[in-house]
Coordinates of N, CA and C in Angstrom, one line a residue:
M1 N -15.7 -49.9 56.1 CA -15.9 -49.3 54.9 C -14.6 -48.8 54.3
S2 N -14.4 -48.9 53.0 CA -13.2 -48.5 52.4 C -13.4 -47.6 51.3
F3 N -12.5 -46.7 51.1 CA -12.5 -45.8 49.9 C -11.9 -46.6 48.8
R4 N -12.7 -46.8 47.7 CA -12.2 -47.5 46.5 C -12.8 -46.9 45.3
G5 N -12.1 -47.1 44.2 CA -12.6 -46.6 42.9 C -12.0 -45.2 42.6
R6 N -12.4 -44.6 41.5 CA -12.0 -43.3 41.2 C -13.0 -42.6 40.3
T7 N -13.0 -41.3 40.4 CA -14.0 -40.5 39.7 C -13.4 -39.1 39.4
K8 N -13.9 -38.6 38.3 CA -13.4 -37.2 37.9 C -14.5 -36.2 38.4
R9 N -14.0 -35.1 38.9 CA -14.9 -34.0 39.3 C -14.3 -32.7 38.8
S10 N -15.1 -31.6 38.8 CA -14.6 -30.3 38.5 C -14.7 -29.4 39.7
L11 N -13.7 -28.6 39.9 CA -13.7 -27.6 41.0 C -14.5 -26.4 40.5
D12 N -15.3 -25.8 41.4 CA -15.9 -24.6 40.9 C -15.0 -23.4 41.1
D13 N -15.5 -22.2 40.8 CA -14.6 -21.0 40.8 C -14.2 -20.6 42.2
K14 N -14.8 -21.2 43.3 CA -14.4 -20.9 44.7 C -13.5 -22.0 45.2
G15 N -13.1 -23.0 44.4 CA -12.2 -24.0 44.8 C -12.9 -25.2 45.5
R16 N -14.2 -25.3 45.3 CA -15.0 -26.3 45.9 C -15.1 -27.6 45.0
L17 N -15.0 -28.7 45.7 CA -15.0 -30.0 45.0 C -16.1 -30.8 45.5
M18 N -17.0 -31.3 44.6 CA -18.1 -32.2 45.0 C -17.5 -33.6 45.3
M19 N -17.7 -34.1 46.5 CA -17.2 -35.4 46.9 C -18.1 -36.5 46.3
P20 N -17.5 -37.6 45.8 CA -18.4 -38.7 45.4 C -19.3 -39.1 46.6
P21 N -20.5 -39.4 46.4 CA -21.4 -39.8 47.5 C -20.9 -40.9 48.4
E22 N -20.3 -41.9 47.8 CA -19.8 -43.0 48.6 C -18.6 -42.6 49.5
F23 N -17.8 -41.7 49.0 CA -16.7 -41.2 49.8 C -17.2 -40.3 50.9
R24 N -18.2 -39.4 50.6 CA -18.8 -38.5 51.5 C -19.5 -39.3 52.6
D25 N -20.2 -40.4 52.3 CA -20.8 -41.3 53.3 C -19.8 -41.8 54.3
I26 N -18.7 -42.2 53.8 CA -17.6 -42.8 54.7 C -17.1 -41.7 55.7
V27 N -16.9 -40.5 55.1 CA -16.4 -39.4 56.0 C -17.4 -39.0 57.0
V28 N -18.7 -38.9 56.6 CA -19.7 -38.5 57.6 C -20.0 -39.6 58.6
S29 N -19.9 -40.9 58.2 CA -20.1 -42.0 59.2 C -18.9 -42.1 60.2
S30 N -17.8 -41.6 59.8 CA -16.6 -41.6 60.8 C -16.6 -40.4 61.7
C31 N -17.2 -39.3 61.3 CA -17.2 -38.1 62.1 C -18.6 -37.4 61.8
A32 N -19.4 -37.3 62.7 CA -20.8 -36.7 62.5 C -20.8 -35.4 61.8
E33 N -19.7 -34.6 62.1 CA -19.7 -33.2 61.5 C -19.2 -33.3 60.0
G34 N -18.9 -34.5 59.5 CA -18.3 -34.6 58.2 C -16.9 -34.0 58.0
K35 N -16.2 -34.1 59.1 CA -14.8 -33.5 59.1 C -13.8 -34.6 58.7
F36 N -12.8 -34.1 58.0 CA -11.7 -35.0 57.6 C -10.4 -34.1 57.5
V37 N -9.3 -34.7 57.4 CA -8.0 -34.0 57.3 C -7.5 -34.2 55.9
C38 N -7.1 -33.1 55.2 CA -6.5 -33.2 53.9 C -5.1 -32.7 54.0
T39 N -4.1 -33.4 53.4 CA -2.7 -33.0 53.5 C -2.0 -33.2 52.2
T40 N -0.8 -32.8 52.1 CA 0.0 -32.9 50.9 C 1.0 -34.1 51.0
Y41 N 1.1 -34.8 49.8 CA 2.0 -35.9 49.7 C 2.0 -36.4 48.3
D42 N 3.2 -36.8 47.8 CA 3.3 -37.4 46.4 C 2.7 -36.6 45.3
N43 N 2.8 -35.3 45.4 CA 2.2 -34.3 44.4 C 0.7 -34.4 44.3
C44 N 0.0 -34.9 45.3 CA -1.4 -34.9 45.3 C -1.9 -34.5 46.7
L45 N -3.2 -34.5 46.9 CA -3.8 -34.3 48.2 C -4.3 -35.6 48.7
V46 N -4.1 -35.8 50.0 CA -4.6 -37.1 50.6 C -5.6 -36.7 51.7
G47 N -6.8 -37.3 51.7 CA -7.8 -37.1 52.7 C -8.0 -38.3 53.6
F48 N -8.0 -38.0 54.9 CA -8.1 -39.0 55.9 C -9.4 -38.7 56.8
P49 N -10.2 -39.7 57.0 CA -11.3 -39.5 58.0 C -10.6 -39.0 59.3
L50 N -11.2 -38.2 60.1 CA -10.6 -37.6 61.3 C -10.1 -38.6 62.2
P51 N -10.8 -39.7 62.6 CA -10.2 -40.7 63.5 C -8.9 -41.4 63.0
V52 N -8.9 -41.6 61.7 CA -7.7 -42.2 61.1 C -6.5 -41.3 61.2
W53 N -6.7 -40.0 60.9 CA -5.7 -39.0 61.0 C -5.2 -38.8 62.4
E54 N -6.1 -38.8 63.4 CA -5.7 -38.6 64.8 C -4.8 -39.8 65.2
E55 N -5.1 -41.0 64.8 CA -4.3 -42.1 65.1 C -2.9 -42.0 64.5
F56 N -2.8 -41.5 63.2 CA -1.5 -41.3 62.6 C -0.7 -40.2 63.4
E57 N -1.4 -39.1 63.7 CA -0.7 -38.0 64.5 C -0.1 -38.6 65.8
Y58 N -0.9 -39.4 66.5 CA -0.5 -39.9 67.7 C 0.8 -40.8 67.5
K59 N 0.7 -41.6 66.5 CA 1.9 -42.5 66.3 C 3.1 -41.7 65.9
I60 N 3.0 -40.7 65.0 CA 4.1 -40.0 64.6 C 4.7 -39.1 65.7
S61 N 3.8 -38.7 66.6 CA 4.3 -37.8 67.8 C 5.1 -38.6 68.8
R62 N 5.0 -39.9 68.7 CA 5.7 -40.8 69.7 C 7.1 -41.2 69.2
L63 N 7.5 -40.9 68.0 CA 8.8 -41.2 67.5 C 9.9 -40.5 68.3
Q64 N 10.9 -41.3 68.7 CA 12.0 -40.8 69.5 C 13.1 -40.4 68.6
S65 N 13.6 -39.2 68.7 CA 14.8 -38.7 68.0 C 14.7 -39.0 66.5
P66 N 13.7 -38.4 65.8 CA 13.6 -38.7 64.4 C 14.7 -38.0 63.6
S67 N 15.0 -38.7 62.5 CA 16.1 -38.2 61.6 C 15.7 -36.9 60.9
R68 N 16.6 -36.2 60.3 CA 16.3 -35.0 59.6 C 15.3 -35.2 58.5
K69 N 15.4 -36.4 57.8 CA 14.5 -36.7 56.7 C 13.1 -36.9 57.2
L70 N 13.0 -37.6 58.3 CA 11.7 -37.8 58.9 C 11.1 -36.5 59.4
R71 N 11.9 -35.6 60.0 CA 11.4 -34.3 60.4 C 10.9 -33.5 59.2
D72 N 11.6 -33.6 58.1 CA 11.2 -32.9 56.8 C 9.9 -33.5 56.3
F73 N 9.7 -34.8 56.4 CA 8.5 -35.5 56.1 C 7.3 -35.0 56.9
R74 N 7.6 -34.8 58.2 CA 6.5 -34.3 59.1 C 6.2 -32.9 58.7
R75 N 7.2 -32.1 58.4 CA 6.9 -30.7 58.0 C 6.0 -30.7 56.7
L76 N 6.2 -31.6 55.8 CA 5.4 -31.7 54.6 C 4.0 -32.1 54.9
V77 N 3.9 -33.2 55.6 CA 2.6 -33.9 55.8 C 1.8 -33.2 57.0
I78 N 2.4 -33.0 58.1 CA 1.7 -32.4 59.3 C 1.5 -30.9 59.0
G79 N 2.5 -30.3 58.4 CA 2.5 -28.9 58.1 C 1.5 -28.6 57.0
G80 N 1.3 -29.5 56.1 CA 0.3 -29.3 55.0 C -1.1 -29.8 55.4
A81 N -1.3 -30.2 56.6 CA -2.6 -30.7 57.0 C -3.6 -29.6 57.3
E82 N -4.8 -29.8 56.7 CA -5.9 -28.8 57.0 C -7.2 -29.7 57.3
E83 N -7.9 -29.3 58.4 CA -9.1 -29.9 58.7 C -10.2 -29.3 57.9
L84 N -11.0 -30.1 57.2 CA -12.0 -29.7 56.3 C -13.3 -30.4 56.7
A85 N -14.4 -29.8 56.2 CA -15.7 -30.4 56.4 C -16.5 -30.4 55.1
V86 N -17.3 -31.5 54.9 CA -18.1 -31.6 53.8 C -19.4 -30.7 54.1
D87 N -19.8 -29.8 53.1 CA -20.9 -29.0 53.3 C -22.2 -29.7 53.0
K88 N -23.4 -29.1 53.2 CA -24.7 -29.8 53.0 C -24.9 -30.2 51.6
Q89 N -24.2 -29.6 50.6 CA -24.3 -30.0 49.2 C -23.3 -31.1 48.9
G90 N -22.5 -31.5 49.8 CA -21.5 -32.6 49.5 C -20.2 -32.1 49.0
R91 N -20.0 -30.8 49.1 CA -18.7 -30.2 48.6 C -17.7 -29.9 49.7
V92 N -16.5 -29.8 49.3 CA -15.4 -29.4 50.2 C -14.6 -28.3 49.5
R93 N -14.3 -27.3 50.3 CA -13.5 -26.2 49.7 C -12.0 -26.5 50.0
L94 N -11.3 -26.6 48.9 CA -9.8 -26.8 49.0 C -9.1 -25.4 49.0
S95 N -8.1 -25.3 49.9 CA -7.4 -24.0 50.0 C -6.6 -23.8 48.7
K96 N -6.2 -22.6 48.5 CA -5.4 -22.2 47.4 C -4.0 -22.9 47.5
A97 N -3.5 -23.0 48.7 CA -2.2 -23.7 48.9 C -2.3 -25.1 48.5
H98 N -3.4 -25.8 48.9 CA -3.6 -27.2 48.5 C -3.8 -27.3 47.0
R99 N -4.6 -26.5 46.4 CA -4.8 -26.5 44.9 C -3.5 -26.3 44.2
D100 N -2.7 -25.4 44.7 CA -1.4 -25.1 44.0 C -0.4 -26.3 44.2
Y101 N -0.3 -26.9 45.4 CA 0.6 -28.0 45.6 C 0.2 -29.2 44.6
A102 N -1.1 -29.5 44.5 CA -1.5 -30.6 43.7 C -1.7 -30.3 42.2
G103 N -1.5 -29.0 41.9 CA -1.7 -28.6 40.5 C -3.2 -28.7 40.0
L104 N -4.1 -28.4 40.9 CA -5.5 -28.5 40.6 C -6.0 -27.2 40.1
D105 N -6.5 -27.2 38.9 CA -7.0 -26.0 38.2 C -8.1 -26.4 37.3
G106 N -9.3 -26.6 37.8 CA -10.4 -27.0 37.0 C -10.9 -28.4 37.3
D107 N -10.2 -29.4 36.9 CA -10.6 -30.8 37.1 C -9.8 -31.5 38.1
A108 N -10.3 -32.5 38.7 CA -9.6 -33.3 39.7 C -10.1 -34.8 39.6
E109 N -9.2 -35.7 39.9 CA -9.5 -37.1 39.9 C -9.4 -37.5 41.4
I110 N -10.5 -38.1 41.9 CA -10.5 -38.6 43.3 C -10.4 -40.1 43.3
V111 N -9.4 -40.6 44.0 CA -9.0 -42.0 44.0 C -9.0 -42.6 45.3
G112 N -9.8 -43.7 45.5 CA -9.9 -44.4 46.8 C -8.6 -45.1 47.1
Q113 N -8.2 -45.1 48.4 CA -7.0 -45.8 48.8 C -7.3 -46.5 50.1
L114 N -8.4 -47.3 50.2 CA -8.8 -48.0 51.4 C -9.2 -47.1 52.6
D115 N -8.2 -46.8 53.5 CA -8.6 -46.0 54.6 C -8.4 -44.5 54.4
K116 N -8.1 -44.1 53.2 CA -7.9 -42.7 52.8 C -8.2 -42.6 51.3
F117 N -8.2 -41.3 50.8 CA -8.5 -41.1 49.4 C -7.5 -40.0 49.0
E118 N -7.2 -40.0 47.7 CA -6.3 -39.0 47.1 C -7.1 -38.1 46.1
I119 N -6.6 -36.9 46.0 CA -7.2 -35.9 45.0 C -6.0 -35.5 44.1
W120 N -6.1 -35.9 42.8 CA -5.1 -35.7 41.8 C -5.4 -34.7 40.7
N121 N -4.4 -34.1 40.2 CA -4.5 -33.4 38.9 C -4.6 -34.5 37.9
P122 N -5.7 -34.5 37.0 CA -5.9 -35.6 36.1 C -4.7 -36.0 35.2
E123 N -3.9 -35.0 34.8 CA -2.8 -35.3 33.9 C -1.7 -36.0 34.7
R124 N -1.5 -35.6 36.0 CA -0.5 -36.3 36.8 C -0.9 -37.7 37.1
F125 N -2.2 -37.9 37.3 CA -2.7 -39.2 37.6 C -2.6 -40.1 36.4
T126 N -2.9 -39.6 35.2 CA -2.7 -40.4 34.0 C -1.3 -40.8 33.8
A127 N -0.3 -39.9 34.0 CA 1.1 -40.3 33.9 C 1.5 -41.4 34.9
L128 N 0.9 -41.3 36.1 CA 1.2 -42.3 37.1 C 0.7 -43.7 36.7
T129 N -0.5 -43.7 36.1 CA -1.0 -45.0 35.7 C -0.4 -45.6 34.5
E130 N 0.4 -44.8 33.7 CA 1.0 -45.3 32.5 C 2.4 -45.9 32.8
Q131 N 2.9 -45.9 34.0 CA 4.2 -46.5 34.3 C 4.1 -48.0 34.2
D132 N 5.3 -48.7 34.2 CA 5.4 -50.1 34.1 C 5.2 -50.7 35.5
F133 N 4.2 -51.5 35.7 CA 4.0 -52.2 37.0 C 4.4 -53.6 37.0
S134 N 5.2 -54.1 36.1 CA 5.5 -55.5 36.0 C 6.2 -56.1 37.2
D135 N 7.0 -55.3 37.9 CA 7.7 -55.8 39.0 C 6.9 -55.7 40.3
V136 N 5.7 -55.2 40.3 CA 4.9 -55.1 41.5 C 4.5 -56.4 42.1
A137 N 4.2 -57.4 41.2 CA 3.8 -58.7 41.7 C 4.9 -59.3 42.6
D138 N 6.1 -59.2 42.2 CA 7.2 -59.7 43.0 C 7.3 -59.0 44.4
E139 N 7.2 -57.7 44.4 CA 7.2 -57.0 45.6 C 6.0 -57.4 46.5
L140 N 4.9 -57.6 46.0 CA 3.7 -58.0 46.8 C 4.0 -59.4 47.3
A141 N 4.5 -60.3 46.4 CA 4.7 -61.7 46.9 C 5.8 -61.7 48.0
D142 N 6.8 -60.8 47.9 CA 7.8 -60.7 49.0 C 7.1 -60.2 50.3
S143 N 6.0 -59.5 50.2 CA 5.3 -59.0 51.4 C 4.2 -60.0 51.9
G144 N 4.1 -61.2 51.2 CA 3.2 -62.2 51.6 C 1.8 -62.0 50.9
I145 N 1.7 -61.2 49.9 CA 0.4 -61.0 49.2 C 0.5 -61.6 47.8
D146 N -0.4 -62.6 47.5 CA -0.4 -63.2 46.2 C -1.6 -62.6 45.5
I147 N -1.4 -61.7 44.5 CA -2.4 -61.1 43.8 C -2.9 -61.9 42.6
P148 N -4.2 -62.3 42.6 CA -4.7 -63.2 41.5 C -5.0 -62.5 40.2
L149 N -4.1 -61.8 39.6 CA -4.4 -61.1 38.3 C -3.7 -61.9 37.2

């Protein structure tokens, strides 16, 4: 199962966000308690099903003599990680630190990214989608992916 698509949601006054049902189903199917890890990256929040996150942590912990830049990356991503759980109503409570980092104040855009999902400030996400992607086809082709668009 993959996270795909995007949807807009509103945060309530307690910082809770209603998860899209299809995203919630993926989280719950990967961890019976509905747990996932949410972290900071690219000016948004990124949610990982718990098993996917644990695999990432294992891989990053095995790096030998990481550079200063990689250590700073770990500080951002591992240090910004919070284990969350979807409640019985399908909501998740985002911490103030996470809401501040991602600029979330009222509305959010939840965007599927295959094995993870992102939570964006809608204005930041709109700006991201308005950039020129004309050179992406070449980069994909160089990676061995021919996109039929």
